[in-house]
């Protein structure tokens, strides 16, 4: 009888362990909605550019520049967000608690993210992207703004997948993904590996990682931590060393 109870308990644990990796239809629906929001913004930008380009090429140049800025801004935003949830809050934090919990667990088992299915890994960013993009896309009439919003949101939405690929052996990745990593367009493993070594307080950006060098050398995040500690008394987990990443 005891053996049966123990077996049942182990099966339940295995089932729970597998469940957090599997995409549900809700996850897939949110990912599809988020992707649709991004594509709608970009498509509307292209449509407006087609109408406006008859008079001048300036809208095209402005929109291309806006798209490049959106790409760079997404990398920076991913670093700020990653730094924030790595260092502050906990599982009980409203809205962001589950992601904070996931990221703390990620420091103990970095490889586990590679086992999560696509929609399971991206549905939360897709929720945020959908809520933010659709109102802007419906109301905005500036192709440059729409290009910025679409590119920024698209890369921000998929940054967690770029993060997962940075933990995946290259032999298991599609050739296109490896090519994008090698070109520095998306996060490459060497640019992220330092984040998983003591003192665990650098290389936070996970779109391309292009901002990491500047942010770490300038002490940008350390400065923010000092300000938050002095003004609000909030002490970041990174100040406590490796043990600070233990899930509370």
Tab-separated table of C-alpha atoms in Angstrom:
chain	number	residue	atom	x	y	z
A	1	UNK	CA	0.000	0.000	0.000
A	2	UNK	CA	2.795	2.410	0.925
A	3	UNK	CA	4.538	1.648	-2.363
A	4	UNK	CA	1.356	2.473	-4.302
A	5	UNK	CA	0.921	5.766	-2.454
A	6	UNK	CA	4.550	6.707	-3.138
A	7	UNK	CA	4.195	5.779	-6.826
A	8	UNK	CA	1.029	7.859	-7.115
A	9	UNK	CA	2.823	10.808	-5.450
A	10	UNK	CA	5.781	10.506	-7.845
A	11	UNK	CA	3.462	10.348	-10.848
A	12	UNK	CA	1.680	13.491	-9.666
A	13	UNK	CA	5.001	15.271	-9.267
A	14	UNK	CA	6.107	14.210	-12.754
A	15	UNK	CA	2.800	15.352	-14.199
A	16	UNK	CA	3.112	18.755	-12.525
A	17	UNK	CA	6.704	19.040	-13.733
A	18	UNK	CA	5.629	18.359	-17.309
A	19	UNK	CA	2.543	20.586	-17.196
A	20	UNK	CA	4.473	23.831	-16.758
A	21	UNK	CA	6.367	23.081	-19.989
A	22	UNK	CA	3.370	22.259	-22.199
A	23	UNK	CA	1.460	24.762	-24.329
A	24	UNK	CA	-2.288	24.873	-23.769
A	25	UNK	CA	-4.851	26.139	-26.264
A	26	UNK	CA	-5.101	29.313	-24.179
A	27	UNK	CA	-1.358	29.849	-24.547
A	28	UNK	CA	-1.587	29.292	-28.293
A	29	UNK	CA	-4.526	31.669	-28.616
A	30	UNK	CA	-2.649	34.452	-26.816
A	31	UNK	CA	0.470	33.903	-28.907
A	32	UNK	CA	-1.580	34.036	-32.091
A	33	UNK	CA	-3.293	37.225	-30.917
A	34	UNK	CA	0.030	38.836	-30.007
A	35	UNK	CA	1.535	37.947	-33.383
A	36	UNK	CA	-1.578	39.277	-35.131
A	37	UNK	CA	-1.225	42.575	-33.246
A	38	UNK	CA	2.404	42.909	-34.342
A	39	UNK	CA	1.616	42.043	-37.962
A	40	UNK	CA	-1.337	44.430	-38.021
A	41	UNK	CA	0.871	47.311	-36.874
A	42	UNK	CA	3.531	46.536	-39.480
A	43	UNK	CA	0.973	45.997	-42.248
A	44	UNK	CA	-0.745	49.290	-41.501
A	45	UNK	CA	2.633	51.035	-41.559
A	46	UNK	CA	3.414	49.571	-44.982
A	47	UNK	CA	-0.027	50.495	-46.294
A	48	UNK	CA	0.377	54.120	-45.202
A	49	UNK	CA	3.879	54.219	-46.646
A	50	UNK	CA	2.572	53.000	-49.986
A	51	UNK	CA	0.082	55.858	-50.037
A	52	UNK	CA	2.548	58.510	-48.892
A	53	UNK	CA	5.570	57.459	-50.935
A	54	UNK	CA	4.005	58.873	-54.091
A	55	UNK	CA	4.797	62.367	-52.823
A	56	UNK	CA	8.112	61.759	-51.019
A	57	UNK	CA	10.594	59.074	-49.986
A	58	UNK	CA	11.004	60.699	-46.583
A	59	UNK	CA	8.287	58.588	-44.882
A	60	UNK	CA	10.193	55.432	-45.895
A	61	UNK	CA	13.453	56.723	-44.435
A	62	UNK	CA	11.735	57.804	-41.237
A	63	UNK	CA	9.978	54.455	-40.871
A	64	UNK	CA	13.168	52.454	-41.469
A	65	UNK	CA	14.943	54.553	-38.841
A	66	UNK	CA	12.006	54.099	-36.455
A	67	UNK	CA	12.102	50.323	-36.985
A	68	UNK	CA	15.833	50.229	-36.186
A	69	UNK	CA	15.249	52.301	-33.057
A	70	UNK	CA	12.419	49.947	-32.086
A	71	UNK	CA	14.760	46.957	-32.408
A	72	UNK	CA	17.424	48.627	-30.241
A	73	UNK	CA	14.801	49.786	-27.723
A	74	UNK	CA	13.419	46.250	-27.413
A	75	UNK	CA	16.848	44.946	-26.416
A	76	UNK	CA	17.239	47.719	-23.839
A	77	UNK	CA	13.721	47.178	-22.484
A	78	UNK	CA	14.331	43.429	-22.173
A	79	UNK	CA	17.382	44.174	-20.042
A	80	UNK	CA	15.562	46.586	-17.756
A	81	UNK	CA	12.646	44.183	-17.340
A	82	UNK	CA	14.945	41.191	-16.780
A	83	UNK	CA	16.962	43.151	-14.196
A	84	UNK	CA	13.794	44.226	-12.383
A	85	UNK	CA	12.225	40.787	-12.043
A	86	UNK	CA	15.577	39.199	-11.217
A	87	UNK	CA	16.118	41.553	-8.313
A	88	UNK	CA	12.771	42.648	-6.912
A	89	UNK	CA	9.438	41.144	-5.958
A	90	UNK	CA	8.420	37.540	-5.452
A	91	UNK	CA	5.804	34.937	-6.396
A	92	UNK	CA	3.154	36.939	-4.531
A	93	UNK	CA	3.782	40.130	-6.561
A	94	UNK	CA	0.624	41.124	-8.487
A	95	UNK	CA	0.667	40.568	-12.269
A	96	UNK	CA	4.395	39.780	-12.475
A	97	UNK	CA	4.657	37.200	-9.691
A	98	UNK	CA	4.651	34.133	-11.922
A	99	UNK	CA	7.418	35.505	-14.139
A	100	UNK	CA	9.500	36.508	-11.120
A	101	UNK	CA	9.111	32.983	-9.791
A	102	UNK	CA	10.052	31.491	-13.176
A	103	UNK	CA	13.148	33.645	-13.550
A	104	UNK	CA	14.355	32.790	-10.048
A	105	UNK	CA	13.920	29.108	-10.827
A	106	UNK	CA	15.755	29.671	-14.103
A	107	UNK	CA	18.921	30.557	-12.176
A	108	UNK	CA	18.860	27.124	-10.566
A	109	UNK	CA	18.090	25.215	-13.765
A	110	UNK	CA	19.034	27.369	-16.776
A	111	UNK	CA	18.547	24.473	-19.204
A	112	UNK	CA	14.910	23.941	-18.179
A	113	UNK	CA	13.740	26.822	-20.370
A	114	UNK	CA	14.731	24.809	-23.446
A	115	UNK	CA	12.055	22.237	-22.587
A	116	UNK	CA	9.192	24.731	-22.640
A	117	UNK	CA	7.019	24.660	-25.725
A	118	UNK	CA	6.828	27.835	-27.806
A	119	UNK	CA	3.397	29.152	-26.810
A	120	UNK	CA	3.960	28.211	-23.169
A	121	UNK	CA	7.145	30.262	-23.178
A	122	UNK	CA	5.699	33.289	-24.966
A	123	UNK	CA	2.068	33.638	-23.974
A	124	UNK	CA	2.657	36.190	-21.183
A	125	UNK	CA	4.656	38.576	-23.418
A	126	UNK	CA	1.923	38.058	-26.009
A	127	UNK	CA	-0.713	39.173	-23.499
A	128	UNK	CA	1.243	42.363	-22.770
A	129	UNK	CA	1.895	42.985	-26.464
A	130	UNK	CA	-1.752	42.531	-27.401
A	131	UNK	CA	-2.957	44.921	-24.705
A	132	UNK	CA	-0.410	47.574	-25.687
A	133	UNK	CA	-0.313	47.341	-29.487
A	134	UNK	CA	-3.887	47.024	-30.673
A	135	UNK	CA	-5.064	50.400	-29.286
A	136	UNK	CA	-2.032	52.165	-30.780
A	137	UNK	CA	-2.345	50.380	-34.110
A	138	UNK	CA	-6.034	51.236	-34.406
A	139	UNK	CA	-5.632	54.917	-33.523
A	140	UNK	CA	-2.225	55.845	-34.988
A	141	UNK	CA	-1.863	57.185	-38.504
A	142	UNK	CA	1.900	57.745	-38.581
A	143	UNK	CA	3.760	54.964	-40.444
A	144	UNK	CA	6.992	55.659	-38.544
A	145	UNK	CA	5.228	55.270	-35.187
A	146	UNK	CA	3.561	52.070	-36.348
A	147	UNK	CA	6.880	50.713	-37.587
A	148	UNK	CA	8.507	51.460	-34.242
A	149	UNK	CA	5.642	49.887	-32.293
A	150	UNK	CA	5.474	46.789	-34.491
A	151	UNK	CA	9.220	46.078	-34.451
A	152	UNK	CA	9.612	46.883	-30.755
A	153	UNK	CA	6.681	44.689	-29.767
A	154	UNK	CA	7.682	41.853	-32.088
A	155	UNK	CA	11.188	41.542	-30.689
A	156	UNK	CA	9.985	42.080	-27.122
A	157	UNK	CA	7.376	39.353	-27.612
A	158	UNK	CA	9.920	36.805	-28.865
A	159	UNK	CA	12.848	37.754	-26.604
A	160	UNK	CA	12.044	34.931	-24.216
A	161	UNK	CA	12.407	32.486	-27.115
A	162	UNK	CA	15.730	34.074	-28.080
A	163	UNK	CA	16.649	33.529	-24.428
A	164	UNK	CA	15.700	29.846	-24.666
A	165	UNK	CA	17.723	29.424	-27.872
A	166	UNK	CA	20.745	30.971	-26.110
A	167	UNK	CA	20.618	28.004	-23.705
A	168	UNK	CA	20.133	25.422	-26.463
A	169	UNK	CA	23.100	23.571	-28.007
A	170	UNK	CA	23.660	24.801	-31.563
A	171	UNK	CA	23.344	21.290	-32.982
A	172	UNK	CA	19.694	21.293	-31.844
A	173	UNK	CA	18.835	24.673	-33.410
A	174	UNK	CA	17.606	25.370	-36.941
A	175	UNK	CA	20.380	26.744	-39.206
A	176	UNK	CA	18.535	30.075	-39.554
A	177	UNK	CA	18.533	30.584	-35.779
A	178	UNK	CA	22.247	29.818	-35.580
A	179	UNK	CA	22.907	32.261	-38.423
A	180	UNK	CA	20.956	35.009	-36.630
A	181	UNK	CA	22.874	34.319	-33.416
A	182	UNK	CA	26.217	34.421	-35.221
A	183	UNK	CA	25.245	37.698	-36.890
A	184	UNK	CA	24.378	39.220	-33.519
A	185	UNK	CA	20.777	39.876	-34.543
A	186	UNK	CA	19.403	37.719	-31.734
A	187	UNK	CA	20.995	36.707	-28.441
A	188	UNK	CA	23.995	34.392	-28.819
A	189	UNK	CA	25.040	31.972	-26.035
A	190	UNK	CA	28.395	33.679	-25.303
A	191	UNK	CA	26.640	37.024	-24.733
A	192	UNK	CA	24.311	35.484	-22.167
A	193	UNK	CA	26.554	32.915	-20.493
A	194	UNK	CA	28.118	35.458	-18.127
A	195	UNK	CA	24.695	36.170	-16.632
A	196	UNK	CA	24.698	32.653	-15.155
A	197	UNK	CA	28.042	33.056	-13.408
A	198	UNK	CA	28.664	34.881	-10.110
A	199	UNK	CA	27.837	37.617	-9.253
A	200	UNK	CA	24.750	37.129	-11.511
A	201	UNK	CA	24.313	40.883	-11.990
A	202	UNK	CA	25.175	41.539	-15.628
A	203	UNK	CA	24.225	40.735	-19.246
A	204	UNK	CA	20.507	41.210	-18.623
A	205	UNK	CA	19.458	42.102	-22.202
A	206	UNK	CA	18.016	39.125	-24.084
A	207	UNK	CA	16.931	40.335	-27.536
A	208	UNK	CA	20.375	40.730	-29.085
A	209	UNK	CA	22.470	41.535	-26.026
A	210	UNK	CA	23.931	44.539	-27.858
A	211	UNK	CA	23.302	46.845	-24.886
A	212	UNK	CA	24.950	44.579	-22.327
A	213	UNK	CA	28.490	45.876	-22.688
A	214	UNK	CA	27.512	49.517	-22.297
A	215	UNK	CA	25.074	48.937	-19.442
A	216	UNK	CA	27.526	46.794	-17.479
A	217	UNK	CA	30.569	49.024	-18.010
A	218	UNK	CA	28.642	52.174	-17.125
A	219	UNK	CA	27.213	50.655	-13.937
A	220	UNK	CA	23.706	51.584	-15.102
A	221	UNK	CA	21.877	48.885	-13.133
A	222	UNK	CA	24.077	49.272	-10.066
A	223	UNK	CA	23.205	52.968	-10.068
A	224	UNK	CA	19.497	52.178	-10.233
A	225	UNK	CA	19.881	49.712	-7.373
A	226	UNK	CA	21.631	52.308	-5.214
A	227	UNK	CA	18.914	54.880	-5.908
A	228	UNK	CA	16.089	52.447	-5.137
A	229	UNK	CA	17.817	51.339	-1.951
A	230	UNK	CA	18.432	54.863	-0.705
A	231	UNK	CA	15.035	56.254	-1.643
A	232	UNK	CA	12.722	53.297	-0.951
A	233	UNK	CA	14.866	50.903	1.079
A	234	UNK	CA	14.549	48.127	-1.509
A	235	UNK	CA	17.598	45.858	-1.512
A	236	UNK	CA	18.177	43.927	-4.776
A	237	UNK	CA	18.768	40.188	-4.676
A	238	UNK	CA	22.037	40.616	-6.594
A	239	UNK	CA	23.635	42.257	-3.549
A	240	UNK	CA	23.227	39.049	-1.627
A	241	UNK	CA	25.320	36.896	-3.972
A	242	UNK	CA	24.272	33.506	-5.378
A	243	UNK	CA	21.998	32.691	-2.431
A	244	UNK	CA	19.868	35.705	-3.309
A	245	UNK	CA	18.386	33.739	-6.190
A	246	UNK	CA	16.784	31.185	-3.905
A	247	UNK	CA	13.022	31.100	-4.364
A	248	UNK	CA	11.332	32.436	-1.267
